mmCIF file with all atom_site columns, C-alpha atoms in Angstrom:
data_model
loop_
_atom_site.group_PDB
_atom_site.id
_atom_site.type_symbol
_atom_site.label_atom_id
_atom_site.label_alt_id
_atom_site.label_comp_id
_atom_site.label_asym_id
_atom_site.label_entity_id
_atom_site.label_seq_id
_atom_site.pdbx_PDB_ins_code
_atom_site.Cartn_x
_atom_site.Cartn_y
_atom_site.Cartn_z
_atom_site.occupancy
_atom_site.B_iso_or_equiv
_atom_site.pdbx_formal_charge
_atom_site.auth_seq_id
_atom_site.auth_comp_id
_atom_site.auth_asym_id
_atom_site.auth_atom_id
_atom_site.pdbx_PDB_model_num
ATOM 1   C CA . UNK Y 1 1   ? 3.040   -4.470 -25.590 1.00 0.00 ? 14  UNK Y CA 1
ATOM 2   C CA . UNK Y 1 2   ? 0.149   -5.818 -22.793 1.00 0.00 ? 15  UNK Y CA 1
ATOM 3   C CA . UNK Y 1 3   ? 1.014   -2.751 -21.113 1.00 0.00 ? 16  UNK Y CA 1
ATOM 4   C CA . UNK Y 1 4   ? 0.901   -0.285 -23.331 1.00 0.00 ? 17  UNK Y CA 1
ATOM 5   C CA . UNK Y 1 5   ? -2.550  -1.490 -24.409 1.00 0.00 ? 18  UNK Y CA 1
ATOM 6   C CA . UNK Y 1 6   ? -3.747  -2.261 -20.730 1.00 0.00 ? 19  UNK Y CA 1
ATOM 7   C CA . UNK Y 1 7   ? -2.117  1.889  -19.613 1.00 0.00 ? 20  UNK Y CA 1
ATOM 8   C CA . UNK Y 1 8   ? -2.475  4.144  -22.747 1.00 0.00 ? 21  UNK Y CA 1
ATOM 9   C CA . UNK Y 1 9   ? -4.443  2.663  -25.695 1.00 0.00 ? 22  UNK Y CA 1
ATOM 10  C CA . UNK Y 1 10  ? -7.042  1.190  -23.970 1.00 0.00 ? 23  UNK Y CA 1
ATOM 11  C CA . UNK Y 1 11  ? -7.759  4.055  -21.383 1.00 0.00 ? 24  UNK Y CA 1
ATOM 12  C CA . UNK Y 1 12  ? -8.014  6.543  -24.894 1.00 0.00 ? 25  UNK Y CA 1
ATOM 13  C CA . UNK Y 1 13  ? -9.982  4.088  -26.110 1.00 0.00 ? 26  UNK Y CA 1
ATOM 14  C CA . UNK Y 1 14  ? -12.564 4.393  -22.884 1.00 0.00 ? 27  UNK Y CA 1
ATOM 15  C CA . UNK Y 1 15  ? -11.967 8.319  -22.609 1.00 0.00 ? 28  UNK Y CA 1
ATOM 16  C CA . UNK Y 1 16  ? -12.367 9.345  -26.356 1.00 0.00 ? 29  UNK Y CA 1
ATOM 17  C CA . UNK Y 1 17  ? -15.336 6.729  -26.699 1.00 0.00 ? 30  UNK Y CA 1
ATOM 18  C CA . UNK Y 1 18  ? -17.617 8.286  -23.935 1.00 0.00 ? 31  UNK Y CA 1
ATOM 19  C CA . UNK Y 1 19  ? -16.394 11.803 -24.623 1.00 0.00 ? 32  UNK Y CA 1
ATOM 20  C CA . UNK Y 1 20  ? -16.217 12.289 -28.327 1.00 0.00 ? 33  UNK Y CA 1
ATOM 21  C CA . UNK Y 1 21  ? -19.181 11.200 -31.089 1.00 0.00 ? 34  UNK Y CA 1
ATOM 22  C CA . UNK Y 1 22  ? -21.287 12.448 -33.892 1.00 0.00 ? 35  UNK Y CA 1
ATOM 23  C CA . UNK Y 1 23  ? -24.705 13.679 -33.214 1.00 0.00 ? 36  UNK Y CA 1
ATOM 24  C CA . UNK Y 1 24  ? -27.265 13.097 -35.908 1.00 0.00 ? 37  UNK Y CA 1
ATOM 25  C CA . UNK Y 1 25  ? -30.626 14.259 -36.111 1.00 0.00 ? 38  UNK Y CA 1
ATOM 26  C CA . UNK Y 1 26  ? -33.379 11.978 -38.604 1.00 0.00 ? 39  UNK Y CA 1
ATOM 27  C CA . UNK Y 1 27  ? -36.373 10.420 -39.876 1.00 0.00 ? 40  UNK Y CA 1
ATOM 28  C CA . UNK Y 1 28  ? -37.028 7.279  -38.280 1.00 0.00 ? 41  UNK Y CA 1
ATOM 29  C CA . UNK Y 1 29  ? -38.713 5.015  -40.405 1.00 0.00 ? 42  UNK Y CA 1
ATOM 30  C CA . UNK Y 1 30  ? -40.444 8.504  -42.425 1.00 0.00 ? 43  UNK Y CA 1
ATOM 31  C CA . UNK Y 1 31  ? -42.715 9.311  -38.816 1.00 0.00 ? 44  UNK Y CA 1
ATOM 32  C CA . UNK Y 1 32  ? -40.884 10.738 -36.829 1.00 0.00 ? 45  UNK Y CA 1
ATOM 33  C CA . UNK Y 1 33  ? -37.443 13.042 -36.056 1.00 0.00 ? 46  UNK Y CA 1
ATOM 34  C CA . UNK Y 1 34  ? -35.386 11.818 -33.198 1.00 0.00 ? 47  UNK Y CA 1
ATOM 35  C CA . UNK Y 1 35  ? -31.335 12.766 -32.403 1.00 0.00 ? 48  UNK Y CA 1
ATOM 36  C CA . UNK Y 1 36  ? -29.185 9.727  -32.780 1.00 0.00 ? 49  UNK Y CA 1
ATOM 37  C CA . UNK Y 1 37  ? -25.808 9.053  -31.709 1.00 0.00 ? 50  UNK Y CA 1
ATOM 38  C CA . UNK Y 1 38  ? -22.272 7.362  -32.399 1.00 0.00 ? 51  UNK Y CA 1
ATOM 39  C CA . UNK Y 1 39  ? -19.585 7.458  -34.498 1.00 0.00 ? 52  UNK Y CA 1
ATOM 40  C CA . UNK Y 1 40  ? -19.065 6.023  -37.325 1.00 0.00 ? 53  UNK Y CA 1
ATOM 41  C CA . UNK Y 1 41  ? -22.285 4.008  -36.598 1.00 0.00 ? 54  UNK Y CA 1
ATOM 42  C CA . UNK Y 1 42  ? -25.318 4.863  -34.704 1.00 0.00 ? 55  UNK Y CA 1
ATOM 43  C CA . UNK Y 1 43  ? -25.631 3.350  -31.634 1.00 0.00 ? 56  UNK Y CA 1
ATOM 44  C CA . UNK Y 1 44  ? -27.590 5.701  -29.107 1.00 0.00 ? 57  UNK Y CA 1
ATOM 45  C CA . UNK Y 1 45  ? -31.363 7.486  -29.579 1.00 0.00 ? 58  UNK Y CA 1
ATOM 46  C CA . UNK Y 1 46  ? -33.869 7.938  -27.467 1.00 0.00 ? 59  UNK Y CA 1
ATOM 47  C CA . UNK Y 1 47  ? -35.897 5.057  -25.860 1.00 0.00 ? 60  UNK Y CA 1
ATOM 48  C CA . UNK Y 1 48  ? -39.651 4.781  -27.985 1.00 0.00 ? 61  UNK Y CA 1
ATOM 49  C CA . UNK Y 1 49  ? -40.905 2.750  -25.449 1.00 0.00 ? 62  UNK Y CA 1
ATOM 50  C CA . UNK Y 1 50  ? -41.042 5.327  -22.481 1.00 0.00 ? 63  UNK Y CA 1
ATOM 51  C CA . UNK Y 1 51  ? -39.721 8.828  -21.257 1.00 0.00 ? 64  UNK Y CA 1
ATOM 52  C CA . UNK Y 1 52  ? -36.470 9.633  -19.857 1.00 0.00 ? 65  UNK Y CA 1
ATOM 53  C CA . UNK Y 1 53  ? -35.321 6.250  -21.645 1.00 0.00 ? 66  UNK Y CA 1
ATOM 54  C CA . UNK Y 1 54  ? -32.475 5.383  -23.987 1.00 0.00 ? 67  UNK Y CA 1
ATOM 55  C CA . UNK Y 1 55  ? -31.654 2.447  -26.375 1.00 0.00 ? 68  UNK Y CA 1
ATOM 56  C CA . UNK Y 1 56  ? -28.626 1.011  -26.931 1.00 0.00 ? 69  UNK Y CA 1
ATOM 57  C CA . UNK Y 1 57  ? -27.441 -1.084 -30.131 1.00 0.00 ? 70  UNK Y CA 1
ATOM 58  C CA . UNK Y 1 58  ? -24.808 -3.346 -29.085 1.00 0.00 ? 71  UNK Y CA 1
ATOM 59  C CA . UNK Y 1 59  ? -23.310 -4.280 -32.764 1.00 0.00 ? 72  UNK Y CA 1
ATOM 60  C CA . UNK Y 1 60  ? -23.076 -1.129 -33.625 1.00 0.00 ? 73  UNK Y CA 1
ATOM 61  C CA . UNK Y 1 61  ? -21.740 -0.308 -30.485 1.00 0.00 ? 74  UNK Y CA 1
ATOM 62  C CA . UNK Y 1 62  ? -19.191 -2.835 -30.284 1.00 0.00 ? 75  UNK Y CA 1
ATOM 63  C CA . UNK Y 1 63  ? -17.946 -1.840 -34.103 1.00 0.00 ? 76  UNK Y CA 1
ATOM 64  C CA . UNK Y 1 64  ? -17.393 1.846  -32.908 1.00 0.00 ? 77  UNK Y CA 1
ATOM 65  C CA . UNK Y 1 65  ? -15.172 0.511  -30.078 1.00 0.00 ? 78  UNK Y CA 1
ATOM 66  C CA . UNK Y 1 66  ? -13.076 -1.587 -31.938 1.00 0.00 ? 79  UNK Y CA 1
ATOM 67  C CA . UNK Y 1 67  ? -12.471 1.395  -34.517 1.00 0.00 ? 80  UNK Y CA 1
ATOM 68  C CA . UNK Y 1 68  ? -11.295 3.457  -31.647 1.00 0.00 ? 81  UNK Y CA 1
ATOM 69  C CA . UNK Y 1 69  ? -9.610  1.411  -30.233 1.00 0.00 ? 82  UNK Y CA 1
ATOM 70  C CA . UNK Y 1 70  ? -7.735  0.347  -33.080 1.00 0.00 ? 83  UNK Y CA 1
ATOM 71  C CA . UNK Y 1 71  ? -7.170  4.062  -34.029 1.00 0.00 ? 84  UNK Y CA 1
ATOM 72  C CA . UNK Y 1 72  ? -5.515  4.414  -30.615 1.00 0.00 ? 85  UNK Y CA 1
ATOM 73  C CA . UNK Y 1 73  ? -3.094  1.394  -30.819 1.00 0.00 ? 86  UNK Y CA 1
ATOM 74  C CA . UNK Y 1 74  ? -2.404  2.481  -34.339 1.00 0.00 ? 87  UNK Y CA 1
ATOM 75  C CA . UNK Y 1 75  ? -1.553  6.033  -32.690 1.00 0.00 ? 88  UNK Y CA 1
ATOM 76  C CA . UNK Y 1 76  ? 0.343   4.856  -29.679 1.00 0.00 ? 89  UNK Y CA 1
ATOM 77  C CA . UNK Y 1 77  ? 2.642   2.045  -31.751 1.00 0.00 ? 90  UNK Y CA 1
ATOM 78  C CA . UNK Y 1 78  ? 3.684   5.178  -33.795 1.00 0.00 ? 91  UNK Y CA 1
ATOM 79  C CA . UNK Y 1 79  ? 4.462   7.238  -31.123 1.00 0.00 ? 92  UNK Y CA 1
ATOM 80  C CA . UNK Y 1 80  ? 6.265   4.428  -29.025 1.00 0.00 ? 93  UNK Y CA 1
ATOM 81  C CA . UNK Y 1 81  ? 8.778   3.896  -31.877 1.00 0.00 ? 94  UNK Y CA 1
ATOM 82  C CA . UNK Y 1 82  ? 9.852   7.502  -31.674 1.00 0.00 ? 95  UNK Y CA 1
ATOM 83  C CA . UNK Y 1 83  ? 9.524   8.030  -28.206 1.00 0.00 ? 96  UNK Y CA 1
ATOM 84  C CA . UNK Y 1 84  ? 9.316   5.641  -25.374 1.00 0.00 ? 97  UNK Y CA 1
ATOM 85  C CA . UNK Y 1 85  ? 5.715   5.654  -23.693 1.00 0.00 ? 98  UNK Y CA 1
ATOM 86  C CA . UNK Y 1 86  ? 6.060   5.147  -19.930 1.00 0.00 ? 99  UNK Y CA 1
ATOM 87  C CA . UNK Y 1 87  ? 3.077   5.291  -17.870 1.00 0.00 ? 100 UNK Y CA 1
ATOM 88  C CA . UNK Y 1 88  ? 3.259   4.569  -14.044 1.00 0.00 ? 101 UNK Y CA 1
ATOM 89  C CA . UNK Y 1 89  ? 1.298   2.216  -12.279 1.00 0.00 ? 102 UNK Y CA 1
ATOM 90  C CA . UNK Y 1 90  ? -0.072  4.170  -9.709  1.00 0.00 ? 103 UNK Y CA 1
ATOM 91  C CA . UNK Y 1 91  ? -1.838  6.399  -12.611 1.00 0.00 ? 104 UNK Y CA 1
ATOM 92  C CA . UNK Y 1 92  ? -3.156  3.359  -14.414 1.00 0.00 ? 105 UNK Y CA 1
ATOM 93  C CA . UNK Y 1 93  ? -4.541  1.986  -11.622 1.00 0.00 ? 106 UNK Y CA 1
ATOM 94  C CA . UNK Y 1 94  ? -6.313  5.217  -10.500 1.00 0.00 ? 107 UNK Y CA 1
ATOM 95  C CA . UNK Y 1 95  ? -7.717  5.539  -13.751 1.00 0.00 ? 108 UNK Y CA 1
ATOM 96  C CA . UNK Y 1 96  ? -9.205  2.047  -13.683 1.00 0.00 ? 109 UNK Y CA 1
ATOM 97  C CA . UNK Y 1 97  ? -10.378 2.516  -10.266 1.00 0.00 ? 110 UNK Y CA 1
ATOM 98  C CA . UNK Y 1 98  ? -12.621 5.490  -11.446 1.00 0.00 ? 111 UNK Y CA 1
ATOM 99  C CA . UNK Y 1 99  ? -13.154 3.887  -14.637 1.00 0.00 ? 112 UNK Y CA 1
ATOM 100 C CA . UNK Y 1 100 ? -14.977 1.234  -12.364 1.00 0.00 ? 113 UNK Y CA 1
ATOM 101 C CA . UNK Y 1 101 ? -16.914 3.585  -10.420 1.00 0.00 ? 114 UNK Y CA 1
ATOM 102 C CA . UNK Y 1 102 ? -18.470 5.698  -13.010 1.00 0.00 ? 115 UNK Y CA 1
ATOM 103 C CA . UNK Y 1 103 ? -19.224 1.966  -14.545 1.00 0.00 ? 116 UNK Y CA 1
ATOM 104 C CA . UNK Y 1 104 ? -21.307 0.996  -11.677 1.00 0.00 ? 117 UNK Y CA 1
ATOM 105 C CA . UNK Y 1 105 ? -22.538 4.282  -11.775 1.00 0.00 ? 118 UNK Y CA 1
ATOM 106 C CA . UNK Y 1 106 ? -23.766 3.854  -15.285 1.00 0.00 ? 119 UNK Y CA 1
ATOM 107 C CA . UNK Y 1 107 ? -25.080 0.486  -14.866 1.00 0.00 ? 120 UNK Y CA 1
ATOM 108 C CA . UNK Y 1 108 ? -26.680 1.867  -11.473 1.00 0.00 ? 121 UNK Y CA 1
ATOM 109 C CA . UNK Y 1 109 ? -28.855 4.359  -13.698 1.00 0.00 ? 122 UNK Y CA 1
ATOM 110 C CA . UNK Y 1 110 ? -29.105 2.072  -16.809 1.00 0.00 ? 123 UNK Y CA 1
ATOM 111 C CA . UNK Y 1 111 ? -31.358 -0.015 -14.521 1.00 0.00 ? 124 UNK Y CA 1
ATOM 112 C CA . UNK Y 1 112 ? -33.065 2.660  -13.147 1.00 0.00 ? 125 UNK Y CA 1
ATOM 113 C CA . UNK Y 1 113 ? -34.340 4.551  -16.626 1.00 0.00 ? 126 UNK Y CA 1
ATOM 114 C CA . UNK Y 1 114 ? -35.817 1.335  -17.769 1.00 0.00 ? 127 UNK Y CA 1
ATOM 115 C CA . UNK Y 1 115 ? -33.141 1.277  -21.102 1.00 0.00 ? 128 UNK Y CA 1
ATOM 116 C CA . UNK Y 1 116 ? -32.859 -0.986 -23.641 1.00 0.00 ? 129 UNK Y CA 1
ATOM 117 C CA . UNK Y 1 117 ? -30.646 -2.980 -25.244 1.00 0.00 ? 130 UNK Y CA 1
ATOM 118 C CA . UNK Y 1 118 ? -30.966 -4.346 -28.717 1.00 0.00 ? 131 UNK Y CA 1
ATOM 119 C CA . UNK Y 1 119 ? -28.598 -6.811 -30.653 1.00 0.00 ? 132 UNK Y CA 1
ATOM 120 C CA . UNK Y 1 120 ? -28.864 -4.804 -33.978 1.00 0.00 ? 133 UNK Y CA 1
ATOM 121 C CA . UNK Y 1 121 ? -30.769 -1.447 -34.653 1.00 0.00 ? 134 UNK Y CA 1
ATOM 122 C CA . UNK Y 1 122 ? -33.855 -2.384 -36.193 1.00 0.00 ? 135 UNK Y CA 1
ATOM 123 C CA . UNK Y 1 123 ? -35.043 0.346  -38.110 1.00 0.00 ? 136 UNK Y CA 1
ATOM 124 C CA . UNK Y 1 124 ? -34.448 2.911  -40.692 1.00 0.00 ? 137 UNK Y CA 1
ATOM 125 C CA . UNK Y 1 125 ? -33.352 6.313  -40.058 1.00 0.00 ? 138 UNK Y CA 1
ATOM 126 C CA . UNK Y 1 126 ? -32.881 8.947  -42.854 1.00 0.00 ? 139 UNK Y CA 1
ATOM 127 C CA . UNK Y 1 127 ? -30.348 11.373 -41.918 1.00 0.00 ? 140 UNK Y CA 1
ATOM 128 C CA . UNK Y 1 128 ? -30.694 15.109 -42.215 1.00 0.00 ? 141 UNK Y CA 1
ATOM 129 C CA . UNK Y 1 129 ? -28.176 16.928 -40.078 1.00 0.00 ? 142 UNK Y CA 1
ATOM 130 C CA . UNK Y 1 130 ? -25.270 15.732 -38.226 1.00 0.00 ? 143 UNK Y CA 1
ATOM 131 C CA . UNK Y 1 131 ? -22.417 17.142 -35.956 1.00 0.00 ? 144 UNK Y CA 1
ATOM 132 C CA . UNK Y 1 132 ? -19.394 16.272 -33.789 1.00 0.00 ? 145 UNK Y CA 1
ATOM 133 C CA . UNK Y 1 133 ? -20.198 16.501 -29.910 1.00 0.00 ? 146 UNK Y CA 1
ATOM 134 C CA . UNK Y 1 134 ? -17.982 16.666 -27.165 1.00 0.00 ? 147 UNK Y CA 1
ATOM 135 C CA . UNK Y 1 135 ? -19.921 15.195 -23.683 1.00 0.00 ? 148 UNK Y CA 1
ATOM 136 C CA . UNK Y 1 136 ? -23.208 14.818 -25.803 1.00 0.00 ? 149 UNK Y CA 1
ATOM 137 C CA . UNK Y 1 137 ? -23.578 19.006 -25.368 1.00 0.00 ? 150 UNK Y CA 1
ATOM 138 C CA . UNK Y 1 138 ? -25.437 20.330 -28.717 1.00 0.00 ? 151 UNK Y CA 1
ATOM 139 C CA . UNK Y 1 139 ? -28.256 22.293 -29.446 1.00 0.00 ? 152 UNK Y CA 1
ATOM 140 C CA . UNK Y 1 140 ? -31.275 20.266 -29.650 1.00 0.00 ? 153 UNK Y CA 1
ATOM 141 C CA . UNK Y 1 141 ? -33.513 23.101 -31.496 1.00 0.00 ? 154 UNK Y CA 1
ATOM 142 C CA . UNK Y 1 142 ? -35.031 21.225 -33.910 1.00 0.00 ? 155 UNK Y CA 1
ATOM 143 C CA . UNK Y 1 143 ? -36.794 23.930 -35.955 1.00 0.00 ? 156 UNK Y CA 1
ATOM 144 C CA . UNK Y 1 144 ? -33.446 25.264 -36.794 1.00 0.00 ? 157 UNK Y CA 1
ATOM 145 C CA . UNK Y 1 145 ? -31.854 22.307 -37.523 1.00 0.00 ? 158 UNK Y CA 1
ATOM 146 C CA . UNK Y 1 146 ? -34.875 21.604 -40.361 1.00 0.00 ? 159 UNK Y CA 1
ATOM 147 C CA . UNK Y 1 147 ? -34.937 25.215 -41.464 1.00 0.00 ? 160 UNK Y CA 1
ATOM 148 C CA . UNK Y 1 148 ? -31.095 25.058 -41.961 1.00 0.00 ? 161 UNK Y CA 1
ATOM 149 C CA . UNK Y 1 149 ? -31.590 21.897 -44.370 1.00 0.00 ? 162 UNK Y CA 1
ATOM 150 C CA . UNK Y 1 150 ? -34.754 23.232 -46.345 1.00 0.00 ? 163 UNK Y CA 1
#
C-alpha cells in the first residue's frame, strides 16, 4: 500500500494538481474583475499588492490537494484489484528527483515575484465565467468573456 501511494497516487496527485484546474474570472469584492484559479476551491489570483505578483491561499489550497489526492487513491485501489500496479523504482525516483527540482525552481521564483501567502482567502469574489485549463493556457480577453455573460 506505502508504495503504491509513495509511486502512482501520489505522483497523479502532484502531476494532475499543477497541470489541470478551473479558471474563473470575477468581481472581487463588487470593484474590480480579476481571473482566479483552483479547483474545486479558489486558491490562485493575481497579487493586489504589486505587478507580476501572485497570492496564494493555503486552506483552500491544501483542501484541493487532499480531493485529488483522494480521487487518485480512490482510482488506483480500483485499478490495483483488477490489475496489479507495478511501478519500478528507478522511474519513481526520477520522477521525484525532477519533482524536486522544478520545486526549488518554484520556490526560487516565489521569492523572487514578491508572492503572498495567506491562511484563508479573505475576500469576496462573485463569479461570472469559469473554465477548465490545462497548464493555466486560456484566453484572458476580458471583453469577451463579459459580453458572452450579458
Amino acid at each position: 500500500m506505502k508504495n503504491l501511494i509513495f509511486r502512482m497516487t501520489l505522483p497523479l496527485t502532484l502531476i494532475s494538481f499543477g497541470i489541470i484546474t478551473k479558471w474563473s474570472y470575477g468581481i472581487i469584492n463588487n470593484e474590480t474583475y480579476e481571473f482566479l484559479y483552483g479547483f474545486p476551491l479558489i486558491y490562485k489570483c493575481r497579487g493586489f499588492h504589486t505587478s507580476l505578483s501572485t497570492q496564494y491561499f493555503l486552506t483552500e489550497m491544501t483542501i484541493n490537494f487532499l480531493i485529488y489526492f483522494v480521487f487518485w487513491l480512490m482510482i488506483t485501489l480500483i485499478v490495483n484489484r483488477f490489475w496489479k500496479i507495478n511501478i519500478p523504482k528507478l522511474i519513481s525516483t526520477m520522477f521525484w528527483i525532477g519533482f524536486g527540482i522544478l520545486f526549488l525552481g518554484f520556490v526560487y521564483l516565489s521569492n523572487d515575484l514578491d508572492n503572498r501567502y495567506e491562511i484563508k482567502r479573505n475576500f469576496e469574489v462573485k463569479i461570472v465565467d469559469s473554465g477548465i485549463i490545462f497548464f493555466e493556457i486560456h484566453s484572458t480577453d476580458k471583453e469577451k468573456i463579459l459580453e458572452r455573460n450579458k
